[in-house]
Amino acid sequence: MKMIIAIVQDQDLNPLQEDLTEKGFRMTNLASTGGFLRSGNSTLLIGVEEEKLEECLKTIEDNCKSREITTSVLSVTMPGDAYIPFPMEVLVGGATVFILDVVDFVRM
Ligand code: 2BA
């Protein structure tokens, strides 16, 4: 068995969860925050049998779009100077996915 940890954008969450549920996958959704943009995203924990791994990854890929986001970054040139916000384009997603081996899985 594998554990997929998928960090997805909030906009992609509902269609992705619907698609995964329709295909019989079980998951846990955690609200999370990206360290760089400091904005909300979602982390899905999905336990899958090895033979279903590819189908699950394909479903994530099909539902998670990459988006260009304009964010405001604060800069300061000298200590004591004012912070000046300037816009920055960042390409986010589709999804950041980690795949871990599961040593044991028990439902009681
Ligand atoms: P954030 O950390 O908020 O990052 C959002 C996007 O900002 C990233 O998109 C990437 O394009 C950019 N970015 C991140 N760190 C950067 C840096 N030091 N310099 C320049 N640009 C940077 P994604 O790569 O698609 O990542 C989306 C979200 O997935 C991240 O949100 C974070 O929550 C998670 N993530 C990405 N890589 C990760 C990793 N190695 N470990 C844990 N979480 C990760």
JSON list of N, CA and C in Angstrom, two decimals, residues 13-49:
[
{"chain": "A", "resi": 13, "resn": "LEU", "atom": "N", "xyz": [-9.85, 21.61, -5.26]},
{"chain": "A", "resi": 13, "resn": "LEU", "atom": "CA", "xyz": [-10.19, 20.59, -4.26]},
{"chain": "A", "resi": 13, "resn": "LEU", "atom": "C", "xyz": [-11.52, 19.88, -4.53]},
{"chain": "A", "resi": 14, "resn": "ASN", "atom": "N", "xyz": [-12.61, 20.64, -4.74]},
{"chain": "A", "resi": 14, "resn": "ASN", "atom": "CA", "xyz": [-13.93, 20.01, -4.87]},
{"chain": "A", "resi": 14, "resn": "ASN", "atom": "C", "xyz": [-14.02, 19.05, -6.06]},
{"chain": "A", "resi": 15, "resn": "PRO", "atom": "N", "xyz": [-13.66, 19.52, -7.28]},
{"chain": "A", "resi": 15, "resn": "PRO", "atom": "CA", "xyz": [-13.72, 18.57, -8.39]},
{"chain": "A", "resi": 15, "resn": "PRO", "atom": "C", "xyz": [-12.82, 17.36, -8.20]},
{"chain": "A", "resi": 16, "resn": "LEU", "atom": "N", "xyz": [-11.65, 17.58, -7.60]},
{"chain": "A", "resi": 16, "resn": "LEU", "atom": "CA", "xyz": [-10.73, 16.46, -7.37]},
{"chain": "A", "resi": 16, "resn": "LEU", "atom": "C", "xyz": [-11.33, 15.45, -6.39]},
{"chain": "A", "resi": 17, "resn": "GLN", "atom": "N", "xyz": [-11.88, 15.95, -5.28]},
{"chain": "A", "resi": 17, "resn": "GLN", "atom": "CA", "xyz": [-12.46, 15.04, -4.29]},
{"chain": "A", "resi": 17, "resn": "GLN", "atom": "C", "xyz": [-13.65, 14.26, -4.87]},
{"chain": "A", "resi": 18, "resn": "GLU", "atom": "N", "xyz": [-14.47, 14.96, -5.67]},
{"chain": "A", "resi": 18, "resn": "GLU", "atom": "CA", "xyz": [-15.61, 14.28, -6.29]},
{"chain": "A", "resi": 18, "resn": "GLU", "atom": "C", "xyz": [-15.14, 13.16, -7.21]},
{"chain": "A", "resi": 19, "resn": "ASP", "atom": "N", "xyz": [-14.15, 13.47, -8.03]},
{"chain": "A", "resi": 19, "resn": "ASP", "atom": "CA", "xyz": [-13.63, 12.49, -8.99]},
{"chain": "A", "resi": 19, "resn": "ASP", "atom": "C", "xyz": [-13.01, 11.30, -8.25]},
{"chain": "A", "resi": 20, "resn": "LEU", "atom": "N", "xyz": [-12.22, 11.59, -7.21]},
{"chain": "A", "resi": 20, "resn": "LEU", "atom": "CA", "xyz": [-11.57, 10.50, -6.46]},
{"chain": "A", "resi": 20, "resn": "LEU", "atom": "C", "xyz": [-12.61, 9.63, -5.77]},
{"chain": "A", "resi": 21, "resn": "THR", "atom": "N", "xyz": [-13.64, 10.26, -5.17]},
{"chain": "A", "resi": 21, "resn": "THR", "atom": "CA", "xyz": [-14.68, 9.51, -4.46]},
{"chain": "A", "resi": 21, "resn": "THR", "atom": "C", "xyz": [-15.46, 8.63, -5.44]},
{"chain": "A", "resi": 22, "resn": "GLU", "atom": "N", "xyz": [-15.78, 9.21, -6.61]},
{"chain": "A", "resi": 22, "resn": "GLU", "atom": "CA", "xyz": [-16.50, 8.44, -7.64]},
{"chain": "A", "resi": 22, "resn": "GLU", "atom": "C", "xyz": [-15.72, 7.19, -8.04]},
{"chain": "A", "resi": 23, "resn": "LYS", "atom": "N", "xyz": [-14.38, 7.31, -8.04]},
{"chain": "A", "resi": 23, "resn": "LYS", "atom": "CA", "xyz": [-13.55, 6.18, -8.45]},
{"chain": "A", "resi": 23, "resn": "LYS", "atom": "C", "xyz": [-13.23, 5.24, -7.29]},
{"chain": "A", "resi": 24, "resn": "GLY", "atom": "N", "xyz": [-13.79, 5.54, -6.10]},
{"chain": "A", "resi": 24, "resn": "GLY", "atom": "CA", "xyz": [-13.65, 4.62, -4.98]},
{"chain": "A", "resi": 24, "resn": "GLY", "atom": "C", "xyz": [-12.45, 4.86, -4.07]},
{"chain": "A", "resi": 25, "resn": "PHE", "atom": "N", "xyz": [-11.78, 6.01, -4.24]},
{"chain": "A", "resi": 25, "resn": "PHE", "atom": "CA", "xyz": [-10.64, 6.30, -3.37]},
{"chain": "A", "resi": 25, "resn": "PHE", "atom": "C", "xyz": [-11.13, 6.91, -2.06]},
{"chain": "A", "resi": 26, "resn": "ARG", "atom": "N", "xyz": [-10.41, 6.62, -0.98]},
{"chain": "A", "resi": 26, "resn": "ARG", "atom": "CA", "xyz": [-10.72, 7.21, 0.32]},
{"chain": "A", "resi": 26, "resn": "ARG", "atom": "C", "xyz": [-9.63, 8.22, 0.66]},
{"chain": "A", "resi": 27, "resn": "MET", "atom": "N", "xyz": [-10.02, 9.30, 1.31]},
{"chain": "A", "resi": 27, "resn": "MET", "atom": "CA", "xyz": [-9.02, 10.35, 1.57]},
{"chain": "A", "resi": 27, "resn": "MET", "atom": "C", "xyz": [-9.36, 11.16, 2.81]},
{"chain": "A", "resi": 28, "resn": "THR", "atom": "N", "xyz": [-8.36, 11.87, 3.30]},
{"chain": "A", "resi": 28, "resn": "THR", "atom": "CA", "xyz": [-8.54, 12.85, 4.38]},
{"chain": "A", "resi": 28, "resn": "THR", "atom": "C", "xyz": [-8.02, 14.18, 3.87]},
{"chain": "A", "resi": 29, "resn": "ASN", "atom": "N", "xyz": [-8.80, 15.20, 4.11]},
{"chain": "A", "resi": 29, "resn": "ASN", "atom": "CA", "xyz": [-8.43, 16.54, 3.64]},
{"chain": "A", "resi": 29, "resn": "ASN", "atom": "C", "xyz": [-8.00, 17.40, 4.83]},
{"chain": "A", "resi": 30, "resn": "LEU", "atom": "N", "xyz": [-6.78, 17.92, 4.77]},
{"chain": "A", "resi": 30, "resn": "LEU", "atom": "CA", "xyz": [-6.28, 18.81, 5.81]},
{"chain": "A", "resi": 30, "resn": "LEU", "atom": "C", "xyz": [-6.14, 20.22, 5.24]},
{"chain": "A", "resi": 31, "resn": "ALA", "atom": "N", "xyz": [-6.62, 21.21, 5.97]},
{"chain": "A", "resi": 31, "resn": "ALA", "atom": "CA", "xyz": [-6.40, 22.59, 5.55]},
{"chain": "A", "resi": 31, "resn": "ALA", "atom": "C", "xyz": [-4.94, 22.92, 5.83]},
{"chain": "A", "resi": 32, "resn": "SER", "atom": "N", "xyz": [-4.25, 23.50, 4.85]},
{"chain": "A", "resi": 32, "resn": "SER", "atom": "CA", "xyz": [-2.82, 23.78, 5.04]},
{"chain": "A", "resi": 32, "resn": "SER", "atom": "C", "xyz": [-2.48, 25.16, 4.47]},
{"chain": "A", "resi": 33, "resn": "THR", "atom": "N", "xyz": [-1.27, 25.59, 4.73]},
{"chain": "A", "resi": 33, "resn": "THR", "atom": "CA", "xyz": [-0.82, 26.91, 4.29]},
{"chain": "A", "resi": 33, "resn": "THR", "atom": "C", "xyz": [0.56, 26.77, 3.65]},
{"chain": "A", "resi": 34, "resn": "GLY", "atom": "N", "xyz": [0.72, 27.30, 2.46]},
{"chain": "A", "resi": 34, "resn": "GLY", "atom": "CA", "xyz": [2.02, 27.25, 1.78]},
{"chain": "A", "resi": 34, "resn": "GLY", "atom": "C", "xyz": [3.03, 28.15, 2.48]},
{"chain": "A", "resi": 35, "resn": "GLY", "atom": "N", "xyz": [4.25, 27.66, 2.60]},
{"chain": "A", "resi": 35, "resn": "GLY", "atom": "CA", "xyz": [5.27, 28.42, 3.30]},
{"chain": "A", "resi": 35, "resn": "GLY", "atom": "C", "xyz": [5.74, 29.65, 2.55]},
{"chain": "A", "resi": 36, "resn": "PHE", "atom": "N", "xyz": [5.61, 29.62, 1.22]},
{"chain": "A", "resi": 36, "resn": "PHE", "atom": "CA", "xyz": [6.13, 30.73, 0.42]},
{"chain": "A", "resi": 36, "resn": "PHE", "atom": "C", "xyz": [5.09, 31.83, 0.27]},
{"chain": "A", "resi": 37, "resn": "LEU", "atom": "N", "xyz": [3.90, 31.46, -0.22]},
{"chain": "A", "resi": 37, "resn": "LEU", "atom": "CA", "xyz": [2.86, 32.47, -0.44]},
{"chain": "A", "resi": 37, "resn": "LEU", "atom": "C", "xyz": [2.10, 32.80, 0.85]},
{"chain": "A", "resi": 38, "resn": "ARG", "atom": "N", "xyz": [2.23, 31.91, 1.86]},
{"chain": "A", "resi": 38, "resn": "ARG", "atom": "CA", "xyz": [1.49, 32.07, 3.13]},
{"chain": "A", "resi": 38, "resn": "ARG", "atom": "C", "xyz": [-0.01, 32.15, 2.89]},
{"chain": "A", "resi": 39, "resn": "SER", "atom": "N", "xyz": [-0.48, 31.46, 1.85]},
{"chain": "A", "resi": 39, "resn": "SER", "atom": "CA", "xyz": [-1.92, 31.45, 1.61]},
{"chain": "A", "resi": 39, "resn": "SER", "atom": "C", "xyz": [-2.40, 30.00, 1.68]},
{"chain": "A", "resi": 40, "resn": "GLY", "atom": "N", "xyz": [-3.73, 29.86, 1.84]},
{"chain": "A", "resi": 40, "resn": "GLY", "atom": "CA", "xyz": [-4.30, 28.54, 2.07]},
{"chain": "A", "resi": 40, "resn": "GLY", "atom": "C", "xyz": [-4.17, 27.61, 0.88]},
{"chain": "A", "resi": 41, "resn": "ASN", "atom": "N", "xyz": [-3.89, 26.34, 1.17]},
{"chain": "A", "resi": 41, "resn": "ASN", "atom": "CA", "xyz": [-4.04, 25.29, 0.17]},
{"chain": "A", "resi": 41, "resn": "ASN", "atom": "C", "xyz": [-4.59, 24.07, 0.91]},
{"chain": "A", "resi": 42, "resn": "SER", "atom": "N", "xyz": [-4.70, 22.96, 0.23]},
{"chain": "A", "resi": 42, "resn": "SER", "atom": "CA", "xyz": [-5.28, 21.78, 0.85]},
{"chain": "A", "resi": 42, "resn": "SER", "atom": "C", "xyz": [-4.34, 20.60, 0.70]},
{"chain": "A", "resi": 43, "resn": "THR", "atom": "N", "xyz": [-4.23, 19.81, 1.76]},
{"chain": "A", "resi": 43, "resn": "THR", "atom": "CA", "xyz": [-3.38, 18.63, 1.71]},
{"chain": "A", "resi": 43, "resn": "THR", "atom": "C", "xyz": [-4.26, 17.39, 1.83]},
{"chain": "A", "resi": 44, "resn": "LEU", "atom": "N", "xyz": [-4.22, 16.55, 0.81]},
{"chain": "A", "resi": 44, "resn": "LEU", "atom": "CA", "xyz": [-5.00, 15.31, 0.83]},
{"chain": "A", "resi": 44, "resn": "LEU", "atom": "C", "xyz": [-4.10, 14.14, 1.20]},
{"chain": "A", "resi": 45, "resn": "LEU", "atom": "N", "xyz": [-4.56, 13.34, 2.13]},
{"chain": "A", "resi": 45, "resn": "LEU", "atom": "CA", "xyz": [-3.90, 12.07, 2.46]},
{"chain": "A", "resi": 45, "resn": "LEU", "atom": "C", "xyz": [-4.74, 10.97, 1.82]},
{"chain": "A", "resi": 46, "resn": "ILE", "atom": "N", "xyz": [-4.15, 10.22, 0.91]},
{"chain": "A", "resi": 46, "resn": "ILE", "atom": "CA", "xyz": [-4.91, 9.20, 0.18]},
{"chain": "A", "resi": 46, "resn": "ILE", "atom": "C", "xyz": [-4.17, 7.86, 0.30]},
{"chain": "A", "resi": 47, "resn": "GLY", "atom": "N", "xyz": [-4.76, 6.92, 1.00]},
{"chain": "A", "resi": 47, "resn": "GLY", "atom": "CA", "xyz": [-4.17, 5.58, 1.10]},
{"chain": "A", "resi": 47, "resn": "GLY", "atom": "C", "xyz": [-4.67, 4.76, -0.09]},
{"chain": "A", "resi": 48, "resn": "VAL", "atom": "N", "xyz": [-3.74, 4.20, -0.88]},
{"chain": "A", "resi": 48, "resn": "VAL", "atom": "CA", "xyz": [-4.15, 3.45, -2.08]},
{"chain": "A", "resi": 48, "resn": "VAL", "atom": "C", "xyz": [-3.38, 2.13, -2.19]},
{"chain": "A", "resi": 49, "resn": "GLU", "atom": "N", "xyz": [-4.07, 1.14, -2.74]},
{"chain": "A", "resi": 49, "resn": "GLU", "atom": "CA", "xyz": [-3.40, -0.12, -3.08]},
{"chain": "A", "resi": 49, "resn": "GLU", "atom": "C", "xyz": [-2.48, 0.17, -4.27]}
]
